[in-house]
Structure formats: C-alpha cells, structure tokens
GROMACS .gro file of C-alpha atoms in nm:
model
  512
    1MET     CA    1   1.935  -0.815  -2.291
    2THR     CA    2   2.104  -1.069  -2.119
    3ASN     CA    3   2.511  -0.941  -2.308
    4ASN     CA    4   2.398  -0.581  -2.134
    5PRO     CA    5   2.678  -0.384  -2.035
    6THR     CA    6   2.654  -0.332  -1.703
    7LEU     CA    7   2.580   0.048  -1.526
    8ILE     CA    8   2.562   0.019  -1.215
    9GLU     CA    9   2.730  -0.176  -0.931
   10MET     CA   10   2.665  -0.133  -0.572
   11ARG     CA   11   2.997  -0.306  -0.389
   12HIS     CA   12   2.988  -0.342  -0.040
   13ILE     CA   13   2.674  -0.119   0.049
   14VAL     CA   14   2.698  -0.124   0.443
   15LYS     CA   15   2.375   0.063   0.569
   16VAL     CA   16   2.366   0.091   1.010
   17TYR     CA   17   2.068   0.234   1.176
   18PRO     CA   18   2.157   0.384   1.523
   19PRO     CA   19   2.236   0.274   1.688
   20SER     CA   20   2.246  -0.088   1.617
   21VAL     CA   21   1.973  -0.144   1.372
   22LEU     CA   22   2.193  -0.329   1.078
   23ALA     CA   23   1.965  -0.202   0.721
   24LEU     CA   24   2.157  -0.319   0.501
   25ASP     CA   25   2.488  -0.575   0.540
   26ASP     CA   26   2.761  -0.620   0.223
   27VAL     CA   27   2.567  -0.601  -0.026
   28THR     CA   28   2.704  -0.586  -0.387
   29VAL     CA   29   2.496  -0.643  -0.709
   30ASP     CA   30   2.498  -0.439  -1.042
   31PHE     CA   31   2.203  -0.318  -1.284
   32ARG     CA   32   2.259  -0.324  -1.667
   33ARG     CA   33   2.165  -0.066  -1.868
   34GLY     CA   34   1.854  -0.125  -2.083
   35GLU     CA   35   1.685  -0.334  -1.825
   36ILE     CA   36   1.414  -0.419  -1.586
   37HIS     CA   37   1.508  -0.578  -1.274
   38SER     CA   38   1.328  -0.569  -0.954
   39ILE     CA   39   1.418  -0.628  -0.625
   40VAL     CA   40   1.233  -0.742  -0.359
   41GLY     CA   41   1.202  -0.921  -0.008
   42GLU     CA   42   0.997  -0.876   0.314
   43ASN     CA   43   0.966  -0.561   0.509
   44GLY     CA   44   1.317  -0.480   0.647
   45ALA     CA   45   1.530  -0.677   0.439
   46GLY     CA   46   1.691  -0.354   0.276
   47LYS     CA   47   1.588  -0.373   0.012
   48SER     CA   48   1.418   0.012   0.007
   49THR     CA   49   1.744   0.124   0.143
   50LEU     CA   50   1.938  -0.027  -0.132
   51MET     CA   51   1.750   0.199  -0.340
   52LYS     CA   52   1.718   0.567  -0.127
   53VAL     CA   53   2.094   0.527  -0.129
   54LEU     CA   54   2.136   0.495  -0.492
   55TYR     CA   55   1.890   0.765  -0.462
   56GLY     CA   56   2.067   0.999  -0.281
   57LEU     CA   57   1.841   1.052  -0.028
   58THR     CA   58   1.979   0.800   0.235
   59GLN     CA   59   2.405   0.780   0.300
   60ALA     CA   60   2.558   0.455   0.334
   61ASN     CA   61   2.835   0.343   0.625
   62SER     CA   62   3.062   0.250   0.359
   63GLY     CA   63   3.076   0.105   0.064
   64GLU     CA   64   3.099   0.256  -0.351
   65ILE     CA   65   2.843   0.282  -0.564
   66ILE     CA   66   3.000   0.282  -0.983
   67TYR     CA   67   2.719   0.467  -1.274
   68LYS     CA   68   2.956   0.421  -1.562
   69GLY     CA   69   3.213   0.309  -1.518
   70GLU     CA   70   3.313   0.584  -1.296
   71PRO     CA   71   3.230   0.574  -0.894
   72VAL     CA   72   3.018   0.802  -0.758
   73HIS     CA   73   2.816   0.902  -0.382
   74PHE     CA   74   2.495   1.187  -0.470
   75ARG     CA   75   2.456   1.371  -0.134
   76GLU     CA   76   2.097   1.446  -0.228
   77PRO     CA   77   1.859   1.313  -0.526
   78GLY     CA   78   1.859   1.678  -0.687
   79GLU     CA   79   2.271   1.575  -0.783
   80ALA     CA   80   2.071   1.155  -0.839
   81ILE     CA   81   1.922   1.297  -1.065
   82ALA     CA   82   2.137   1.561  -1.298
   83ALA     CA   83   2.317   1.244  -1.336
   84GLY     CA   84   2.012   1.066  -1.498
   85ILE     CA   85   1.907   0.871  -1.155
   86GLY     CA   86   1.541   0.923  -1.079
   87MET     CA   87   1.286   0.733  -0.868
   88VAL     CA   88   0.884   0.734  -0.800
   89HIS     CA   89   0.778   0.650  -0.466
   90GLN     CA   90   0.482   0.545  -0.415
   91GLU     CA   91   0.309   0.772  -0.201
   92ILE     CA   92   0.222   1.014  -0.576
   93VAL     CA   93   0.406   1.339  -0.518
   94LEU     CA   94   0.210   1.643  -0.751
   95ILE     CA   95  -0.003   1.967  -0.677
   96PRO     CA   96  -0.355   1.899  -0.778
   97GLU     CA   97  -0.468   2.249  -0.960
   98TYR     CA   98  -0.185   2.221  -1.189
   99THR     CA   99  -0.207   2.083  -1.496
  100VAL     CA  100   0.015   1.814  -1.663
  101TRP     CA  101   0.249   2.005  -1.868
  102GLU     CA  102   0.309   2.238  -1.541
  103ASN     CA  103   0.398   1.962  -1.285
  104ILE     CA  104   0.621   1.810  -1.532
  105VAL     CA  105   0.855   2.164  -1.597
  106LEU     CA  106   0.765   2.298  -1.196
  107GLY     CA  107   1.142   2.323  -1.121
  108VAL     CA  108   1.252   2.348  -1.465
  109GLU     CA  109   1.097   2.601  -1.657
  110PRO     CA  110   1.209   2.714  -2.029
  111VAL     CA  111   1.239   3.083  -1.972
  112ASN     CA  112   1.209   3.397  -2.216
  113TRP     CA  113   1.386   3.630  -2.335
  114LEU     CA  114   1.238   3.828  -2.085
  115GLY     CA  115   1.353   3.606  -1.798
  116LYS     CA  116   0.912   3.558  -1.769
  117ILE     CA  117   0.778   3.094  -1.786
  118ASP     CA  118   0.758   3.058  -2.156
  119ARG     CA  119   0.410   2.890  -2.101
  120GLN     CA  120   0.394   2.766  -2.531
  121ARG     CA  121   0.718   2.650  -2.514
  122ALA     CA  122   0.696   2.440  -2.200
  123ARG     CA  123   0.376   2.268  -2.285
  124GLN     CA  124   0.556   2.228  -2.654
  125LEU     CA  125   0.795   2.045  -2.537
  126VAL     CA  126   0.651   1.828  -2.263
  127LYS     CA  127   0.372   1.749  -2.571
  128GLN     CA  128   0.721   1.590  -2.781
  129LYS     CA  129   0.752   1.371  -2.411
  130ILE     CA  130   0.421   1.254  -2.443
  131ASP     CA  131   0.454   1.169  -2.826
  132GLU     CA  132   0.838   1.067  -2.833
  133PHE     CA  133   0.750   0.781  -2.506
  134GLN     CA  134   0.333   0.712  -2.625
  135PHE     CA  135   0.210   0.811  -2.285
  136ASN     CA  136  -0.151   0.808  -2.337
  137LEU     CA  137  -0.204   1.201  -2.169
  138ASP     CA  138  -0.398   1.517  -2.207
  139PRO     CA  139  -0.133   1.806  -2.147
  140ASP     CA  140  -0.327   2.084  -2.012
  141ALA     CA  141  -0.556   1.850  -1.821
  142ARG     CA  142  -0.537   1.932  -1.401
  143VAL     CA  143  -0.416   1.628  -1.194
  144GLU     CA  144  -0.675   1.616  -0.956
  145SER     CA  145  -0.874   1.522  -1.235
  146ILE     CA  146  -0.703   1.204  -1.417
  147SER     CA  147  -0.718   0.943  -1.296
  148VAL     CA  148  -0.415   0.823  -1.049
  149ALA     CA  149  -0.270   0.575  -1.323
  150ALA     CA  150  -0.284   0.894  -1.501
  151ARG     CA  151  -0.104   1.071  -1.226
  152GLN     CA  152   0.140   0.782  -1.155
  153LYS     CA  153   0.230   0.827  -1.553
  154VAL     CA  154   0.338   1.158  -1.448
  155GLU     CA  155   0.558   1.090  -1.191
  156ILE     CA  156   0.755   0.934  -1.509
  157LEU     CA  157   0.728   1.190  -1.691
  158THR     CA  158   0.856   1.433  -1.482
  159LEU     CA  159   1.152   1.219  -1.458
  160LEU     CA  160   1.187   1.133  -1.904
  161TYR     CA  161   1.159   1.536  -1.944
  162ARG     CA  162   1.504   1.556  -1.721
  163ASN     CA  163   1.658   1.332  -1.890
  164VAL     CA  164   1.692   1.022  -1.633
  165GLU     CA  165   1.835   0.701  -1.769
  166VAL     CA  166   1.746   0.456  -1.436
  167LEU     CA  167   1.364   0.512  -1.312
  168ILE     CA  168   1.326   0.367  -0.979
  169LEU     CA  169   0.950   0.234  -0.933
  170ASP     CA  170   0.850   0.188  -0.595
  171GLU     CA  171   0.561  -0.052  -0.582
  172PRO     CA  172   0.420   0.195  -0.850
  173THR     CA  173   0.084  -0.125  -0.926
  174ALA     CA  174  -0.022  -0.082  -0.553
  175VAL     CA  175  -0.304   0.153  -0.620
  176LEU     CA  176  -0.346   0.013  -1.046
  177THR     CA  177  -0.705  -0.158  -1.184
  178PRO     CA  178  -0.585  -0.533  -1.332
  179GLN     CA  179  -0.662  -0.319  -1.611
  180GLU     CA  180  -0.417  -0.045  -1.597
  181ILE     CA  181  -0.185  -0.244  -1.492
  182PRO     CA  182  -0.029  -0.367  -1.855
  183GLN     CA  183  -0.056  -0.021  -2.003
  184LEU     CA  184   0.253   0.053  -1.715
  185PHE     CA  185   0.380  -0.231  -1.816
  186ALA     CA  186   0.366  -0.208  -2.201
  187GLU     CA  187   0.509   0.169  -2.121
  188LEU     CA  188   0.782  -0.016  -1.884
  189ASN     CA  189   0.845  -0.213  -2.147
  190ARG     CA  190   0.844   0.064  -2.396
  191LEU     CA  191   1.096   0.243  -2.219
  192ARG     CA  192   1.384  -0.070  -2.231
  193ASP     CA  193   1.357  -0.090  -2.506
  194GLY     CA  194   1.448   0.250  -2.599
  195GLY     CA  195   1.715   0.158  -2.356
  196HIS     CA  196   1.621   0.300  -1.987
  197THR     CA  197   1.706   0.128  -1.688
  198ILE     CA  198   1.400   0.060  -1.491
  199LEU     CA  199   1.444  -0.093  -1.078
  200PHE     CA  200   1.160  -0.218  -0.948
  201ILE     CA  201   1.061  -0.229  -0.628
  202SER     CA  202   0.773  -0.472  -0.513
  203HIS     CA  203   0.557  -0.728  -0.360
  204ARG     CA  204   0.358  -0.855  -0.597
  205LEU     CA  205   0.556  -1.145  -0.757
  206GLU     CA  206   0.330  -1.269  -1.059
  207GLU     CA  207   0.437  -0.925  -1.202
  208VAL     CA  208   0.770  -0.915  -1.027
  209LEU     CA  209   0.823  -1.263  -1.259
  210GLU     CA  210   0.610  -1.179  -1.626
  211LEU     CA  211   0.773  -0.787  -1.595
  212SER     CA  212   1.184  -0.884  -1.551
  213ASP     CA  213   1.470  -0.960  -1.703
  214ARG     CA  214   1.642  -1.017  -1.328
  215ILE     CA  215   1.524  -1.078  -0.995
  216THR     CA  216   1.728  -0.997  -0.691
  217VAL     CA  217   1.656  -1.129  -0.412
  218MET     CA  218   1.715  -0.896  -0.014
  219ARG     CA  219   1.640  -1.118   0.301
  220LYS     CA  220   1.739  -0.948   0.646
  221GLY     CA  221   1.969  -0.653   0.489
  222LYS     CA  222   2.147  -0.970   0.252
  223LYS     CA  223   2.137  -1.025  -0.063
  224VAL     CA  224   1.975  -1.467  -0.151
  225ASP     CA  225   2.049  -1.355  -0.505
  226THR     CA  226   2.039  -1.226  -0.890
  227VAL     CA  227   1.840  -1.494  -1.111
  228PRO     CA  228   1.700  -1.393  -1.452
  229ALA     CA  229   1.359  -1.432  -1.452
  230SER     CA  230   1.266  -1.668  -1.650
  231ALA     CA  231   1.491  -1.977  -1.443
  232THR     CA  232   1.281  -1.869  -1.165
  233THR     CA  233   0.862  -1.932  -0.975
  234ARG     CA  234   0.700  -1.713  -0.762
  235GLN     CA  235   0.724  -1.986  -0.513
  236GLU     CA  236   1.143  -1.986  -0.535
  237LEU     CA  237   1.094  -1.650  -0.486
  238ALA     CA  238   0.901  -1.663  -0.121
  239ARG     CA  239   1.089  -1.967  -0.019
  240MET     CA  240   1.431  -1.710  -0.062
  241MET     CA  241   1.250  -1.423   0.038
  242VAL     CA  242   1.147  -1.580   0.409
  243GLY     CA  243   1.323  -1.934   0.468
  244ARG     CA  244   1.013  -2.126   0.391
  245ASP     CA  245   0.738  -2.270   0.135
  246VAL     CA  246   0.433  -1.948   0.153
  247ILE     CA  247   0.124  -2.127   0.008
  248PHE     CA  248  -0.116  -1.869  -0.217
  249THR     CA  249  -0.383  -2.026  -0.290
  250THR     CA  250  -0.731  -1.951  -0.084
  251ARG     CA  251  -0.728  -2.192   0.246
  252ARG     CA  252  -1.125  -2.025   0.242
  253LYS     CA  253  -1.335  -2.344   0.340
  254PRO     CA  254  -1.661  -2.330   0.276
  255GLN     CA  255  -1.917  -2.252   0.541
  256PRO     CA  256  -2.303  -2.112   0.535
  257PRO     CA  257  -2.304  -1.795   0.661
  258GLY     CA  258  -2.541  -1.661   0.998
  259GLU     CA  259  -2.745  -1.391   1.077
  260ALA     CA  260  -2.700  -1.023   0.928
  261VAL     CA  261  -2.461  -0.871   1.174
  262LEU     CA  262  -2.384  -0.534   1.054
  263ARG     CA  263  -2.640  -0.391   0.799
  264VAL     CA  264  -2.649  -0.077   0.637
  265GLU     CA  265  -3.012   0.088   0.530
  266ASN     CA  266  -2.955   0.426   0.237
  267LEU     CA  267  -2.619   0.544   0.377
  268SER     CA  268  -2.536   0.887   0.218
  269LEU     CA  269  -2.267   1.130   0.302
  270ARG     CA  270  -2.277   1.447   0.102
  271GLU     CA  271  -1.967   1.661   0.169
  272ASP     CA  272  -2.038   2.041   0.261
  273HIS     CA  273  -2.033   2.187  -0.123
  274GLY     CA  274  -2.260   1.950  -0.258
  275ARG     CA  275  -2.011   1.629  -0.380
  276VAL     CA  276  -2.200   1.309  -0.338
  277ARG     CA  277  -1.955   1.118  -0.147
  278LEU     CA  278  -2.164   0.754  -0.037
  279ASN     CA  279  -2.517   0.738  -0.255
  280ASN     CA  280  -2.750   0.526  -0.077
  281LEU     CA  281  -2.586   0.236   0.046
  282ASN     CA  282  -2.770  -0.068   0.094
  283PHE     CA  283  -2.550  -0.395   0.217
  284GLU     CA  284  -2.565  -0.670   0.573
  285VAL     CA  285  -2.191  -0.818   0.637
  286ARG     CA  286  -2.324  -1.199   0.815
  287ALA     CA  287  -2.155  -1.373   1.062
  288GLY     CA  288  -1.890  -1.632   0.939
  289GLU     CA  289  -1.814  -1.421   0.667
  290ILE     CA  290  -1.575  -1.238   0.489
  291VAL     CA  291  -1.662  -0.963   0.213
  292GLY     CA  292  -1.394  -0.753   0.046
  293VAL     CA  293  -1.498  -0.394  -0.104
  294ALA     CA  294  -1.357  -0.311  -0.431
  295GLY     CA  295  -1.286   0.000  -0.596
  296VAL     CA  296  -1.013   0.254  -0.761
  297GLU     CA  297  -0.897   0.456  -0.451
  298GLY     CA  298  -1.078   0.750  -0.445
  299ASN     CA  299  -1.451   0.623  -0.459
  300GLY     CA  300  -1.572   0.579  -0.186
  301GLN     CA  301  -1.404   0.342   0.095
  302PHE     CA  302  -1.235   0.548   0.301
  303GLU     CA  303  -1.508   0.784   0.342
  304LEU     CA  304  -1.733   0.425   0.395
  305VAL     CA  305  -1.501   0.325   0.652
  306ASN     CA  306  -1.522   0.701   0.826
  307THR     CA  307  -1.924   0.612   0.831
  308LEU     CA  308  -1.856   0.352   1.049
  309MET     CA  309  -1.658   0.436   1.260
  310GLY     CA  310  -1.842   0.765   1.309
  311ILE     CA  311  -1.530   0.986   1.176
  312GLN     CA  312  -1.762   1.128   0.946
  313LYS     CA  313  -2.125   1.171   1.018
  314PRO     CA  314  -2.374   1.078   0.750
  315THR     CA  315  -2.654   1.288   0.571
  316SER     CA  316  -2.820   0.998   0.578
  317GLY     CA  317  -2.929   0.673   0.585
  318ARG     CA  318  -2.874   0.358   0.938
  319ILE     CA  319  -2.635   0.132   1.065
  320PHE     CA  320  -2.702  -0.189   1.299
  321ILE     CA  321  -2.429  -0.389   1.423
  322ARG     CA  322  -2.644  -0.715   1.599
  323ASN     CA  323  -2.951  -0.479   1.511
  324VAL     CA  324  -2.812  -0.246   1.754
  325ASP     CA  325  -2.886   0.145   1.621
  326ILE     CA  326  -2.529   0.247   1.621
  327THR     CA  327  -2.535   0.577   1.379
  328HIS     CA  328  -2.580   0.812   1.602
  329PHE     CA  329  -2.302   0.711   1.839
  330ASP     CA  330  -1.990   0.853   1.941
  331ILE     CA  331  -1.615   0.618   1.846
  332LEU     CA  332  -1.519   0.547   2.179
  333GLN     CA  333  -1.903   0.427   2.218
  334ARG     CA  334  -1.890   0.172   1.868
  335ARG     CA  335  -1.568   0.096   1.961
  336GLN     CA  336  -1.788  -0.163   2.188
  337TYR     CA  337  -1.858  -0.349   1.903
  338ILE     CA  338  -1.601  -0.269   1.563
  339SER     CA  339  -1.307  -0.405   1.546
  340PHE     CA  340  -1.135  -0.174   1.351
  341VAL     CA  341  -0.746  -0.242   1.148
  342PRO     CA  342  -0.684   0.100   0.989
  343GLN     CA  343  -0.564   0.164   0.666
  344ASP     CA  344  -0.266   0.385   0.780
  345ARG     CA  345  -0.143   0.218   1.082
  346GLY     CA  346   0.081   0.551   1.170
  347LYS     CA  347  -0.174   0.772   1.181
  348MET     CA  348  -0.499   0.594   1.309
  349GLY     CA  349  -0.366   0.264   1.486
  350ALA     CA  350  -0.025   0.309   1.635
  351SER     CA  351   0.184   0.628   1.813
  352LEU     CA  352   0.529   0.526   1.625
  353VAL     CA  353   0.624   0.741   2.037
  354ALA     CA  354   0.519   0.532   2.249
  355PRO     CA  355   0.655   0.219   2.340
  356LEU     CA  356   0.484  -0.080   2.253
  357TRP     CA  357   0.288  -0.202   2.570
  358GLU     CA  358   0.082   0.134   2.547
  359ASP     CA  359   0.004   0.089   2.133
  360ALA     CA  360  -0.106  -0.290   2.200
  361ILE     CA  361  -0.392  -0.220   2.541
  362MET     CA  362  -0.589   0.056   2.372
  363THR     CA  363  -0.917   0.093   2.391
  364HIS     CA  364  -0.858  -0.260   2.575
  365HIS     CA  365  -0.830  -0.024   2.852
  366ARG     CA  366  -1.105   0.138   2.861
  367LEU     CA  367  -1.284  -0.120   2.831
  368ASN     CA  368  -1.159  -0.452   3.023
  369PRO     CA  369  -1.199  -0.332   3.477
  370ARG     CA  370  -0.924  -0.546   3.426
  371PHE     CA  371  -0.681  -0.342   3.337
  372SER     CA  372  -0.731  -0.044   3.567
  373GLN     CA  373  -0.678  -0.015   3.947
  374TRP     CA  374  -0.804   0.173   4.260
  375ASN     CA  375  -1.142   0.153   4.144
  376GLY     CA  376  -1.059   0.332   3.817
  377LEU     CA  377  -0.815   0.547   3.915
  378LEU     CA  378  -0.470   0.417   3.765
  379LEU     CA  379  -0.399   0.214   3.479
  380ASN     CA  380  -0.290  -0.195   3.649
  381THR     CA  381   0.046  -0.135   3.423
  382ARG     CA  382   0.136  -0.514   3.544
  383PHE     CA  383  -0.139  -0.663   3.376
  384ALA     CA  384  -0.107  -0.404   3.058
  385GLN     CA  385   0.251  -0.583   3.033
  386GLN     CA  386   0.144  -0.931   3.089
  387PHE     CA  387  -0.147  -0.840   2.766
  388THR     CA  388   0.084  -0.721   2.600
  389ARG     CA  389   0.323  -0.983   2.645
  390ASP     CA  390   0.100  -1.233   2.558
  391LEU     CA  391   0.021  -1.073   2.152
  392ILE     CA  392   0.380  -1.128   2.089
  393GLU     CA  393   0.387  -1.389   2.196
  394ASN     CA  394  -0.023  -1.509   2.041
  395PHE     CA  395   0.049  -1.307   1.725
  396SER     CA  396   0.430  -1.428   1.635
  397VAL     CA  397   0.559  -1.091   1.655
  398VAL     CA  398   0.908  -0.996   1.692
  399ALA     CA  399   0.991  -0.733   1.891
  400PRO     CA  400   1.265  -0.715   2.232
  401SER     CA  401   1.019  -0.626   2.475
  402PRO     CA  402   0.637  -0.522   2.563
  403ARG     CA  403   0.888  -0.150   2.630
  404ALA     CA  404   1.065  -0.062   2.278
  405PRO     CA  405   0.958   0.237   2.103
  406PHE     CA  406   0.699   0.084   1.863
  407ARG     CA  407   0.837   0.292   1.549
  408THR     CA  408   1.117   0.023   1.641
  409LEU     CA  409   0.980  -0.275   1.541
  410SER     CA  410   0.933  -0.332   1.113
  411GLY     CA  411   0.594  -0.268   0.922
  412GLY     CA  412   0.518  -0.595   0.909
  413ASN     CA  413   0.516  -0.627   1.297
  414GLN     CA  414   0.381  -0.336   1.321
  415GLN     CA  415   0.067  -0.399   1.131
  416LYS     CA  416   0.046  -0.755   1.368
  417VAL     CA  417   0.038  -0.557   1.700
  418ILE     CA  418  -0.285  -0.448   1.536
  419VAL     CA  419  -0.469  -0.643   1.423
  420GLY     CA  420  -0.392  -0.909   1.755
  421ARG     CA  421  -0.495  -0.630   1.960
  422GLU     CA  422  -0.827  -0.550   1.776
  423LEU     CA  423  -0.878  -0.931   1.703
  424LEU     CA  424  -0.871  -0.963   2.093
  425LEU     CA  425  -1.125  -0.746   2.135
  426GLN     CA  426  -1.352  -1.031   2.056
  427SER     CA  427  -1.607  -0.771   1.861
  428ASP     CA  428  -1.809  -0.978   1.641
  429PHE     CA  429  -1.754  -0.700   1.341
  430VAL     CA  430  -1.401  -0.695   1.289
  431LEU     CA  431  -1.337  -0.347   1.024
  432LEU     CA  432  -1.029  -0.421   0.796
  433ASP     CA  433  -0.914  -0.125   0.560
  434GLN     CA  434  -0.617  -0.249   0.435
  435PRO     CA  435  -0.489  -0.436   0.611
  436THR     CA  436  -0.163  -0.615   0.455
  437ARG     CA  437  -0.064  -0.276   0.240
  438GLY     CA  438   0.309  -0.250   0.220
  439LEU     CA  439   0.332  -0.614   0.363
  440ASP     CA  440   0.583  -0.895   0.209
  441VAL     CA  441   0.432  -1.183   0.130
  442GLY     CA  442   0.466  -1.374   0.449
  443SER     CA  443   0.374  -1.134   0.668
  444MET     CA  444   0.011  -1.048   0.452
  445GLU     CA  445  -0.001  -1.484   0.450
  446TYR     CA  446   0.001  -1.407   0.853
  447ILE     CA  447  -0.278  -1.159   0.868
  448HIS     CA  448  -0.467  -1.379   0.619
  449ASP     CA  449  -0.397  -1.676   0.850
  450GLN     CA  450  -0.570  -1.435   1.115
  451ILE     CA  451  -0.897  -1.255   0.856
  452LEU     CA  452  -0.970  -1.680   0.844
  453ARG     CA  453  -0.986  -1.768   1.178
  454ILE     CA  454  -1.229  -1.514   1.278
  455ARG     CA  455  -1.418  -1.597   0.997
  456ALA     CA  456  -1.422  -1.947   1.118
  457GLU     CA  457  -1.500  -1.814   1.471
  458GLY     CA  458  -1.853  -1.726   1.344
  459ARG     CA  459  -1.732  -1.287   1.307
  460ALA     CA  460  -1.819  -1.071   1.091
  461VAL     CA  461  -1.551  -0.855   0.877
  462LEU     CA  462  -1.593  -0.618   0.577
  463MET     CA  463  -1.264  -0.563   0.397
  464ILE     CA  464  -1.131  -0.276   0.221
  465SER     CA  465  -0.813  -0.359  -0.006
  466ALA     CA  466  -0.680  -0.199  -0.289
  467ASP     CA  467  -0.553  -0.605  -0.379
  468LEU     CA  468  -0.821  -0.769  -0.599
  469GLU     CA  469  -0.621  -1.056  -0.573
  470GLU     CA  470  -0.590  -1.093  -0.233
  471ILE     CA  471  -1.013  -0.930  -0.150
  472PHE     CA  472  -1.064  -1.316  -0.437
  473LEU     CA  473  -0.803  -1.507  -0.211
  474LEU     CA  474  -1.028  -1.456   0.111
  475SER     CA  475  -1.428  -1.304   0.108
  476ASP     CA  476  -1.700  -1.460   0.046
  477ARG     CA  477  -1.886  -1.191  -0.137
  478ILE     CA  478  -1.767  -0.853  -0.344
  479LEU     CA  479  -1.865  -0.512  -0.315
  480VAL     CA  480  -1.755  -0.308  -0.629
  481LEU     CA  481  -1.833   0.151  -0.498
  482TYR     CA  482  -1.787   0.377  -0.796
  483ARG     CA  483  -1.846   0.732  -0.730
  484GLY     CA  484  -1.953   0.698  -0.463
  485GLN     CA  485  -2.213   0.405  -0.510
  486LEU     CA  486  -2.246   0.056  -0.462
  487VAL     CA  487  -2.230  -0.142  -0.836
  488GLY     CA  488  -2.151  -0.509  -0.730
  489ASN     CA  489  -2.249  -0.722  -0.489
  490LEU     CA  490  -2.136  -1.058  -0.586
  491PRO     CA  491  -2.028  -1.377  -0.461
  492VAL     CA  492  -1.683  -1.525  -0.495
  493GLU     CA  493  -1.701  -1.794  -0.714
  494GLN     CA  494  -2.002  -1.615  -0.979
  495THR     CA  495  -1.707  -1.362  -1.065
  496ASN     CA  496  -1.353  -1.242  -1.175
  497PRO     CA  497  -1.104  -1.004  -1.139
  498GLN     CA  498  -1.184  -0.863  -1.488
  499GLU     CA  499  -1.553  -0.828  -1.442
  500VAL     CA  500  -1.463  -0.653  -1.152
  501GLY     CA  501  -1.186  -0.452  -1.261
  502SER     CA  502  -1.459  -0.404  -1.534
  503LEU     CA  503  -1.732  -0.203  -1.267
  504MET     CA  504  -1.379  -0.013  -1.101
  505LEU     CA  505  -1.329   0.190  -1.429
  506GLU     CA  506  -1.685   0.200  -1.547
  507GLY     CA  507  -1.966   0.104  -1.276
  508GLN     CA  508  -2.038  -0.132  -1.555
  509VAL     CA  509  -1.897  -0.480  -1.710
  510GLN     CA  510  -1.754  -0.364  -2.030
  511SER     CA  511  -1.869  -0.551  -2.355
  512SER     CA  512  -1.636  -0.781  -2.558
   0.00000   0.00000   0.00000
C-alpha cells in the first residue's frame, strides 16, 4: 500500500457555516488507491464535514479536489456516485418491505425491450455482485427480516453495484456486536485488496488501528497529522485528537451495593398484533450500582426504556422505585423518581431550536418551586439563567451564553447539558439510554466520570449501550436481552465480551 498512487487530493479546503463557524480550516489531505484510510477527531473536529465536501453533500467555500489527476466539483451525491465515490451513512436507509436485490437495484434497474423491469436479470446481477465480493447475503430475503449487520452489507453492495471505487463509511461498527465486526473488517480488507479505497470515520480507536493503513487526525477544523497506523498507538491518537492524555482503563472502584432502588417484576409488553417485545422480565438495580443492558438493536432495549418511562404501557408486570409502585404513573409523575438521558438528544432530550437555558431547566421548572414566582403564574427567569450558568460551569459545557441556541452547540456539549440537567434532579434512579452515542473520546471520558460519580454517591444506574466496551468499563452487572427475554444477568468480573456477544446473537453461549 505504501507505494500506491494518490487517488484523491483535497487541497486547502475551507468550510464556514453561517454566521461564523469555521468547520474546515485550510485542510489538505490525500487518499491513495487501494488503502483503508481512517479519519478521526472529536465531535465538531470537521471529519464528517470533510467527507461531505468530498461526496457533494456540502459545498466548500474554497479549496479544490483532485480526483484521478483531474479537478472535480460534485454539486450533489449523484455526481459523486457517477464518478465512483459513494458514502454509507450511520443511519441505514433501506426499504424494509423490499428484498435485498430490490433495494440494491433501486433506481438503476435493468429493463427489458418493453421498458419494464427485468426482475430475473436484476436478481442475477445482484447475485453476481454478492458472489464477487464474498458477501454472505440471500438476495431474496426481505430487508426487514435480516440483521443490522446484513443491512449494512446491503448498503455497501448498493454502492458496489454502481461500480464505486471509493467507499466512505460513517461509524459502520456502531450497531454491530463483537462477533460481527471481524466479518465486516474481512470484507473491507478484501475490497481494499481488490483496489477499492475505503475512507473510514470512527470513534473507536482500537478498531481504527486494527483496520487502517493510514490515519488522519483532525481537531477544531484543522488537520493535525496523517500517520501510518503501524506507527502510532491509541493513546497517541487520543492525545492528538483532544490535546491531552485520555484514560482508557476502568476507574470503577469496588463498592458494596445497597438496597434495591429499581425493581422490575414479570414485565411484559405485547403489541396490538400480538408480537412480544418484552417477555416476563425480572431484575433489580441497587443503590451504588451500575447495571448495563446489552443486546443487538431491536431486541427489546428501546421498549424497556419506554415502559420504564411510561411512554408505553406494559401488558403485564410491575415497576417499583424505592418500593413505590410507579406502574400506572404518567410520565410527569415518574420524573419525580427518575433521571433520564434518552438516546436521541435532538428528538427526546431537548428542543434544538430553543435557547440553551430553556433546555437546561426542563423538568426542574416543574419540580423545583424556586423556578416559579407569583404563586406559580410566572417563570423566574433570573433564577433559571443562574441555574443554567451554574450547570455550564459545573459540567464543563462550552457555550457562549445561556441564551445561545441549543443547536449551535457541538454534540458533546449538547450531551453534557442533558446529562448535567438530569443528574442535578438528584433522583435515586438514573436511566441512561446510549449516553455517549456519537461522542468523541474526550466527551465520552467526561460522561463516564459523571456516571461513576453518581454511582459513588449511592445512586442506582441502569445504562443501555450498544458499545460493549463501555458496558464492561462502567458496569457492575450486565443484563443481556435477546428477543425481548432476559438471557443473562452477569457480574462483570465473571464474564467477557465473547460470552456476552454470544448471548446477544443467539440467546445462549456458543460452544467453541
């Protein structure tokens, strides 16, 4: 790979988002034919923006792109795909009711002499691509019935079917189990060895080091350096990303748990058409304990969160917090007992269009009488502003002022506001749903420190996470959900990622 020719050069790229956010600051980087090149950096560092400029999703203010020795300017992604550059986004966009082959040929279907889709020919072409790239896929399977990993392969094949030479992958391992990641990496290595160029965006530095030929590090819109993967370490990459040392080992100190704070008894959830989402769950979370919930996406984690928060009503079972039966409480009543960090900060955690201070006081303004004046008729805006300023200082939020629009904050700082708001509620039970999804190593380290702090204070934490490393780093016990059933309740010291991964995939430990 070292001597491979340069395929793409991005020279002096500048991107400014109005009014004055400098997302890319004179970035120059090159990508070689037949290499896996990772781009890493903190949230807001500019890595995704750089790839969007290359793919035609975003237009640079200045700079140039040289592709195969010629200057190019893609006005939209269709032009990039036609030139041989494709992008697979973190959010999988497929039609669930269509088969694998129907999704892959959509928009470029072969037609017969009557101008109708030649279904047999289309399926045959897709099967040839599946065999050519050694992707283990059934072309006739409906997308709704296949795993998340298989859907990801369909997205990649959709671009390979269009003969792209460059694949941009945005956080492709975020939804995969430990067993599925090596298979993806093997497929990407085969593509690389066949002459494709893979541009890989990821927050998982161990994966970046394992997979990449070269790594470009970005910070605050600038390129810090491009280094061979073989010549760097996880610690050095993190230091380049955040400008300081980052601790990757667990800082969870041994402590005996207290009495049960959350108790779930025989909890089940059946949808109207009879599908079982949760099946007779029984578990508890004790004071001073972090319990992690692991499972492949779609196996009941989302429904568990919804039933605990009162968004969905269980078919049967009971939920207790400190021996108070909250099973039939509405959401506002539950908020007196539960601090909740949702997985989607933009849709459930905050209003993106509101000023920061309005998002910071959510729920507090209903539960704390100091937020009201004139017998509850008016909001005490002076106290609300001071509360927000204290939150900004205590949780290290980078924001120009409490009045700044929430959407102008980086993802990491938005998450700090939501985590800070919820922890300041002082509830005995804290429910965390994907608390660090999409965050960089620096922001993740900060959120982890806050979670460990409330554990030390004796609060009970239930944490749902798609990141097994995070679960093992923070949890005292691990619950594993498989098809809505609890198939594992394991002390973290008595298990390992392989055992948990087997339970996630099969509902049982696979024999070696």
